[in-house]
Every structure is written in structure tokens, then in C-alpha cells.
mmCIF file of C-alpha atoms in Angstrom:
data_model
loop_
_atom_site.group_PDB
_atom_site.id
_atom_site.type_symbol
_atom_site.label_atom_id
_atom_site.label_comp_id
_atom_site.label_asym_id
_atom_site.label_seq_id
_atom_site.Cartn_x
_atom_site.Cartn_y
_atom_site.Cartn_z
ATOM 1 C CA UNK A 1 -14.223 -41.065 -27.538
ATOM 2 C CA UNK A 2 -14.352 -42.647 -30.889
ATOM 3 C CA UNK A 3 -17.285 -44.249 -32.717
ATOM 4 C CA UNK A 4 -16.151 -47.558 -31.287
ATOM 5 C CA UNK A 5 -15.331 -47.493 -27.411
ATOM 6 C CA UNK A 6 -13.219 -50.463 -27.046
ATOM 7 C CA UNK A 7 -9.816 -48.574 -28.028
ATOM 8 C CA UNK A 8 -10.605 -45.822 -25.500
ATOM 9 C CA UNK A 9 -11.594 -48.153 -23.020
ATOM 10 C CA UNK A 10 -8.805 -50.819 -23.233
ATOM 11 C CA UNK A 11 -6.140 -48.045 -23.401
ATOM 12 C CA UNK A 12 -7.785 -46.646 -20.237
ATOM 13 C CA UNK A 13 -8.093 -50.233 -18.717
ATOM 14 C CA UNK A 14 -4.601 -51.375 -19.583
ATOM 15 C CA UNK A 15 -2.570 -48.091 -18.709
ATOM 16 C CA UNK A 16 -4.673 -46.576 -15.910
ATOM 17 C CA UNK A 17 -4.452 -42.713 -15.439
ATOM 18 C CA UNK A 18 -3.643 -41.673 -18.829
ATOM 19 C CA UNK A 19 -3.378 -38.029 -18.332
ATOM 20 C CA UNK A 20 -1.768 -36.352 -15.823
ATOM 21 C CA UNK A 21 0.034 -33.085 -15.084
ATOM 22 C CA UNK A 22 -1.392 -29.436 -14.849
ATOM 23 C CA UNK A 23 -5.021 -29.325 -16.934
ATOM 24 C CA UNK A 24 -5.038 -26.940 -19.795
ATOM 25 C CA UNK A 25 -6.295 -23.063 -19.057
ATOM 26 C CA UNK A 26 -9.619 -23.050 -18.256
ATOM 27 C CA UNK A 27 -12.103 -20.222 -18.132
ATOM 28 C CA UNK A 28 -13.925 -18.304 -15.370
ATOM 29 C CA UNK A 29 -17.131 -19.310 -14.619
ATOM 30 C CA UNK A 30 -19.827 -17.947 -12.487
ATOM 31 C CA UNK A 31 -20.036 -18.711 -8.799
ATOM 32 C CA UNK A 32 -22.648 -21.424 -9.338
ATOM 33 C CA UNK A 33 -22.842 -22.106 -12.563
ATOM 34 C CA UNK A 34 -24.122 -25.516 -14.071
ATOM 35 C CA UNK A 35 -21.185 -27.255 -16.271
ATOM 36 C CA UNK A 36 -20.696 -30.241 -18.221
ATOM 37 C CA UNK A 37 -17.412 -32.016 -19.053
ATOM 38 C CA UNK A 38 -17.917 -34.305 -22.119
ATOM 39 C CA UNK A 39 -15.300 -36.659 -22.368
ATOM 40 C CA UNK A 40 -13.892 -36.396 -18.367
ATOM 41 C CA UNK A 41 -11.292 -39.061 -19.037
ATOM 42 C CA UNK A 42 -9.520 -39.862 -15.569
ATOM 43 C CA UNK A 43 -10.986 -36.793 -14.192
ATOM 44 C CA UNK A 44 -7.568 -34.515 -14.801
ATOM 45 C CA UNK A 45 -9.711 -31.110 -16.243
ATOM 46 C CA UNK A 46 -12.454 -32.469 -13.951
ATOM 47 C CA UNK A 47 -10.935 -31.611 -10.575
ATOM 48 C CA UNK A 48 -9.627 -28.415 -11.639
ATOM 49 C CA UNK A 49 -13.404 -27.449 -12.933
ATOM 50 C CA UNK A 50 -14.577 -28.229 -9.304
ATOM 51 C CA UNK A 51 -12.417 -25.489 -7.776
ATOM 52 C CA UNK A 52 -14.304 -23.046 -10.008
ATOM 53 C CA UNK A 53 -17.832 -24.595 -9.528
ATOM 54 C CA UNK A 54 -19.543 -27.172 -6.952
ATOM 55 C CA UNK A 55 -22.003 -27.728 -9.772
ATOM 56 C CA UNK A 56 -19.977 -29.924 -11.993
ATOM 57 C CA UNK A 57 -21.308 -32.928 -14.244
ATOM 58 C CA UNK A 58 -18.697 -34.777 -16.356
ATOM 59 C CA UNK A 59 -19.512 -37.959 -18.672
ATOM 60 C CA UNK A 60 -17.204 -40.020 -20.619
ATOM 61 C CA UNK A 61 -17.774 -43.042 -23.055
ATOM 62 C CA UNK A 62 -15.021 -45.218 -21.311
ATOM 63 C CA UNK A 63 -16.401 -47.083 -18.099
ATOM 64 C CA UNK A 64 -12.846 -47.555 -17.198
ATOM 65 C CA UNK A 65 -12.406 -43.937 -17.194
ATOM 66 C CA UNK A 66 -15.216 -43.214 -15.251
ATOM 67 C CA UNK A 67 -14.436 -45.430 -12.214
ATOM 68 C CA UNK A 68 -10.757 -43.813 -12.321
ATOM 69 C CA UNK A 69 -11.956 -40.164 -11.975
ATOM 70 C CA UNK A 70 -14.152 -41.476 -9.365
ATOM 71 C CA UNK A 71 -11.326 -42.542 -7.352
ATOM 72 C CA UNK A 72 -9.712 -39.281 -6.848
ATOM 73 C CA UNK A 73 -10.815 -37.388 -4.104
ATOM 74 C CA UNK A 74 -10.978 -34.172 -5.622
ATOM 75 C CA UNK A 75 -13.644 -35.225 -8.127
ATOM 76 C CA UNK A 76 -15.661 -36.526 -5.320
ATOM 77 C CA UNK A 77 -18.143 -33.556 -5.552
ATOM 78 C CA UNK A 78 -19.208 -34.091 -9.330
ATOM 79 C CA UNK A 79 -21.956 -36.344 -10.814
ATOM 80 C CA UNK A 80 -20.247 -38.581 -12.983
ATOM 81 C CA UNK A 81 -21.541 -41.020 -15.635
ATOM 82 C CA UNK A 82 -20.966 -43.132 -18.679
ATOM 83 C CA UNK A 83 -22.497 -41.462 -21.771
ATOM 84 C CA UNK A 84 -21.703 -41.114 -25.345
ATOM 85 C CA UNK A 85 -20.977 -37.172 -26.720
ATOM 86 C CA UNK A 86 -23.302 -37.880 -29.660
ATOM 87 C CA UNK A 87 -26.457 -38.841 -27.153
ATOM 88 C CA UNK A 88 -26.026 -36.760 -24.095
ATOM 89 C CA UNK A 89 -28.417 -37.919 -21.102
ATOM 90 C CA UNK A 90 -29.330 -34.341 -20.042
ATOM 91 C CA UNK A 91 -32.369 -32.155 -20.829
ATOM 92 C CA UNK A 92 -32.391 -29.311 -23.095
ATOM 93 C CA UNK A 93 -30.858 -26.103 -21.700
ATOM 94 C CA UNK A 94 -29.347 -28.043 -18.822
ATOM 95 C CA UNK A 95 -25.762 -26.144 -18.398
ATOM 96 C CA UNK A 96 -24.589 -22.786 -17.946
ATOM 97 C CA UNK A 97 -21.279 -24.020 -19.751
ATOM 98 C CA UNK A 98 -20.190 -27.272 -21.521
ATOM 99 C CA UNK A 99 -16.443 -27.812 -21.631
ATOM 100 C CA UNK A 100 -14.652 -30.113 -24.177
ATOM 101 C CA UNK A 101 -10.862 -30.518 -24.208
ATOM 102 C CA UNK A 102 -9.456 -32.816 -26.692
ATOM 103 C CA UNK A 103 -12.887 -35.063 -27.471
ATOM 104 C CA UNK A 104 -14.691 -34.107 -30.547
ATOM 105 C CA UNK A 105 -11.326 -34.736 -32.411
ATOM 106 C CA UNK A 106 -11.419 -38.239 -31.348
ATOM 107 C CA UNK A 107 -15.054 -38.462 -33.494
ATOM 108 C CA UNK A 108 -15.416 -39.526 -37.064
ATOM 109 C CA UNK A 109 -17.237 -36.239 -38.926
ATOM 110 C CA UNK A 110 -20.716 -37.350 -38.654
ATOM 111 C CA UNK A 111 -20.223 -37.941 -34.879
ATOM 112 C CA UNK A 112 -18.293 -34.478 -34.754
ATOM 113 C CA UNK A 113 -21.524 -32.858 -36.030
ATOM 114 C CA UNK A 114 -23.744 -34.996 -33.541
ATOM 115 C CA UNK A 115 -21.608 -34.043 -30.642
ATOM 116 C CA UNK A 116 -21.635 -30.366 -31.192
ATOM 117 C CA UNK A 117 -25.385 -30.464 -32.037
ATOM 118 C CA UNK A 118 -25.762 -31.818 -28.323
ATOM 119 C CA UNK A 119 -23.666 -29.096 -26.821
ATOM 120 C CA UNK A 120 -26.133 -26.563 -28.389
ATOM 121 C CA UNK A 121 -29.002 -28.564 -27.249
ATOM 122 C CA UNK A 122 -28.098 -28.829 -23.178
ATOM 123 C CA UNK A 123 -26.702 -25.060 -23.189
ATOM 124 C CA UNK A 124 -29.010 -22.499 -21.629
ATOM 125 C CA UNK A 125 -30.141 -19.225 -23.524
ATOM 126 C CA UNK A 126 -26.844 -17.303 -22.859
ATOM 127 C CA UNK A 127 -24.546 -20.074 -21.872
ATOM 128 C CA UNK A 128 -21.161 -20.884 -22.659
ATOM 129 C CA UNK A 129 -19.090 -23.367 -24.998
ATOM 130 C CA UNK A 130 -15.488 -24.068 -24.307
ATOM 131 C CA UNK A 131 -13.426 -26.086 -26.590
ATOM 132 C CA UNK A 132 -10.164 -26.939 -27.196
ATOM 133 C CA UNK A 133 -8.783 -29.642 -29.943
ATOM 134 C CA UNK A 134 -5.626 -29.971 -32.149
ATOM 135 C CA UNK A 135 -4.878 -27.906 -35.347
ATOM 136 C CA UNK A 136 -3.810 -28.967 -38.914
ATOM 137 C CA UNK A 137 -0.659 -27.264 -37.903
ATOM 138 C CA UNK A 138 0.301 -29.727 -35.334
ATOM 139 C CA UNK A 139 3.326 -32.116 -35.581
ATOM 140 C CA UNK A 140 1.220 -35.478 -35.431
ATOM 141 C CA UNK A 141 -1.237 -34.249 -38.183
ATOM 142 C CA UNK A 142 -0.380 -36.601 -40.977
ATOM 143 C CA UNK A 143 0.509 -39.075 -39.082
ATOM 144 C CA UNK A 144 -1.042 -42.595 -39.065
ATOM 145 C CA UNK A 145 -3.831 -43.990 -41.879
ATOM 146 C CA UNK A 146 -5.957 -41.187 -43.122
ATOM 147 C CA UNK A 147 -9.644 -42.602 -42.324
ATOM 148 C CA UNK A 148 -11.244 -38.842 -43.484
ATOM 149 C CA UNK A 149 -9.710 -35.539 -44.662
ATOM 150 C CA UNK A 150 -7.442 -34.519 -41.691
ATOM 151 C CA UNK A 151 -8.710 -37.280 -39.246
ATOM 152 C CA UNK A 152 -5.782 -40.348 -38.485
ATOM 153 C CA UNK A 153 -5.593 -43.334 -37.225
ATOM 154 C CA UNK A 154 -2.732 -44.510 -35.120
ATOM 155 C CA UNK A 155 -1.649 -47.703 -34.057
ATOM 156 C CA UNK A 156 -4.071 -48.328 -30.827
ATOM 157 C CA UNK A 157 -6.843 -47.819 -33.462
ATOM 158 C CA UNK A 158 -8.156 -44.509 -31.711
ATOM 159 C CA UNK A 159 -8.506 -41.868 -34.423
ATOM 160 C CA UNK A 160 -7.607 -38.078 -34.098
ATOM 161 C CA UNK A 161 -9.181 -35.084 -36.113
ATOM 162 C CA UNK A 162 -6.825 -31.915 -36.831
ATOM 163 C CA UNK A 163 -8.991 -29.058 -37.202
ATOM 164 C CA UNK A 164 -8.906 -25.290 -38.902
ATOM 165 C CA UNK A 165 -10.153 -22.016 -37.153
ATOM 166 C CA UNK A 166 -13.091 -21.886 -39.689
ATOM 167 C CA UNK A 167 -14.064 -25.644 -39.608
ATOM 168 C CA UNK A 168 -14.525 -25.238 -35.689
ATOM 169 C CA UNK A 169 -16.536 -22.019 -36.321
ATOM 170 C CA UNK A 170 -18.635 -23.615 -38.659
ATOM 171 C CA UNK A 171 -19.152 -27.347 -36.611
ATOM 172 C CA UNK A 172 -20.571 -25.014 -33.276
ATOM 173 C CA UNK A 173 -23.076 -22.644 -35.575
ATOM 174 C CA UNK A 174 -25.581 -21.568 -34.034
ATOM 175 C CA UNK A 175 -23.347 -20.621 -31.218
ATOM 176 C CA UNK A 176 -21.427 -17.203 -31.792
ATOM 177 C CA UNK A 177 -17.793 -17.389 -31.074
ATOM 178 C CA UNK A 178 -16.256 -14.811 -28.583
ATOM 179 C CA UNK A 179 -12.650 -16.050 -28.841
ATOM 180 C CA UNK A 180 -11.252 -18.383 -31.558
ATOM 181 C CA UNK A 181 -7.285 -18.821 -31.972
ATOM 182 C CA UNK A 182 -4.714 -21.252 -32.614
ATOM 183 C CA UNK A 183 -2.170 -21.692 -29.830
ATOM 184 C CA UNK A 184 1.205 -22.635 -31.282
ATOM 185 C CA UNK A 185 4.231 -24.001 -29.115
ATOM 186 C CA UNK A 186 7.311 -25.948 -29.710
ATOM 187 C CA UNK A 187 7.895 -29.167 -27.978
ATOM 188 C CA UNK A 188 11.495 -30.699 -27.957
ATOM 189 C CA UNK A 189 11.883 -34.241 -28.898
ATOM 190 C CA UNK A 190 14.967 -36.162 -29.286
ATOM 191 C CA UNK A 191 16.761 -32.760 -29.627
ATOM 192 C CA UNK A 192 14.234 -31.460 -32.581
ATOM 193 C CA UNK A 193 11.955 -28.685 -31.830
ATOM 194 C CA UNK A 194 8.795 -29.405 -33.455
ATOM 195 C CA UNK A 195 5.646 -27.748 -33.867
ATOM 196 C CA UNK A 196 2.442 -28.317 -31.583
ATOM 197 C CA UNK A 197 -0.852 -26.362 -32.450
ATOM 198 C CA UNK A 198 -4.520 -26.627 -30.981
ATOM 199 C CA UNK A 199 -7.402 -24.521 -31.630
ATOM 200 C CA UNK A 200 -8.928 -22.633 -28.637
ATOM 201 C CA UNK A 201 -12.301 -21.675 -28.796
ATOM 202 C CA UNK A 202 -15.370 -19.803 -26.461
ATOM 203 C CA UNK A 203 -18.600 -19.900 -27.865
ATOM 204 C CA UNK A 204 -22.022 -17.780 -26.482
ATOM 205 C CA UNK A 205 -25.647 -19.205 -26.957
ATOM 206 C CA UNK A 206 -27.240 -15.861 -27.945
ATOM 207 C CA UNK A 207 -30.568 -17.692 -29.376
ATOM 208 C CA UNK A 208 -33.769 -16.089 -27.803
#
């Protein structure tokens, strides 16, 4: 989800289902919770969310991604649409939970702030936001052309920002972090064990 939609849309048009395999670990959700996934892609995480709640909406900036998500039978109950994370087409306080899995990091800095503000806007009082994004410790950090501090553009034109824990905490203020950590693991590539790392966070809306 970059400032220019074309790199993502072209990638989905050319390669189809970009993301497969098991989804990232997901939070427990109250029965009947109204859930929004921002940046659903081809529906990998969406299908898993629908096993937790029957009231799930999902958006992506790429029309091709949304079309792919609609084709999956497991995502049929969801309300799907094309939208920009910086300008969500939902009323204030519409959702009990918002899920963002590796989405905000594909926006430039002003876009990251705008998307986080939109998450705060559409969350109900007491609602929860679930964030996952790559850490500055990840093996891909520093690869490609640096467009901003810790933001890099690779060959396909898509940018990726690599976060610190403190940065994520500040990005989602005034939401209150109830869980924030760096998840680290090793990935074997061509006989070498390389570091992978991402920031996982859960925020609560404690506003009166």
C-alpha cells in the first residue's frame, strides 16, 4: 500500500495470489465483534479472521487484490472494498477491532501517520488495534534505495519501512499499548541463517 497504487496493483495483476501459507498469529476476538482488516491483499489473513467473527470488513488499495480475495470461498461472508488506508470510508467508531498486518510500512511517513490516525478514528471506545510490521533488525532492512530514514524502495517500486518499538508506540498515540514486542527468528537462505524480525503490537482505545 504505497503512495502510488500502481506497483501493488501491477504486482497482483501479474502474479496473482502473492501471499499464501498460514496467516500470522491472530488475536482472540469477542463473539460478534465488528472487525476491519486494512490491506487485505488476496485474503490470506481475512479468511482466518472470519473464523473468529462473522462481522468482518476488509479493504485494500489494489482492485486486483480485492478481486482475488473475493474469489476465495472462505472470504465470501466479508464485506470487501477498494480503499486507501489514509482515507477509510467508514464512520467514526465503527469497529471493535482493526487489524493491520504489514500494511502501514508500505506507506511514506506522512501516509503512516494518516493511516494510524484513521485507525484511531474508526475504533470504538474500548476497541483494539492489532499491528504487525517489519523491524529495523530484519535482514531486508537497508536493502534497496533509501527514500526516507529506514524506508527502502526495491526493484518492483514498492517501499518498505522498518520500525522500532518506540516508533510504533508513538505512531498510534493516543491508543494505549497493552502488548508491544519484537518477534525474532532465523530464516535459512542459501545455507545461511539470516535474521528476521517484526514488531507486534496490541493497542487499546481508552478514550472516554
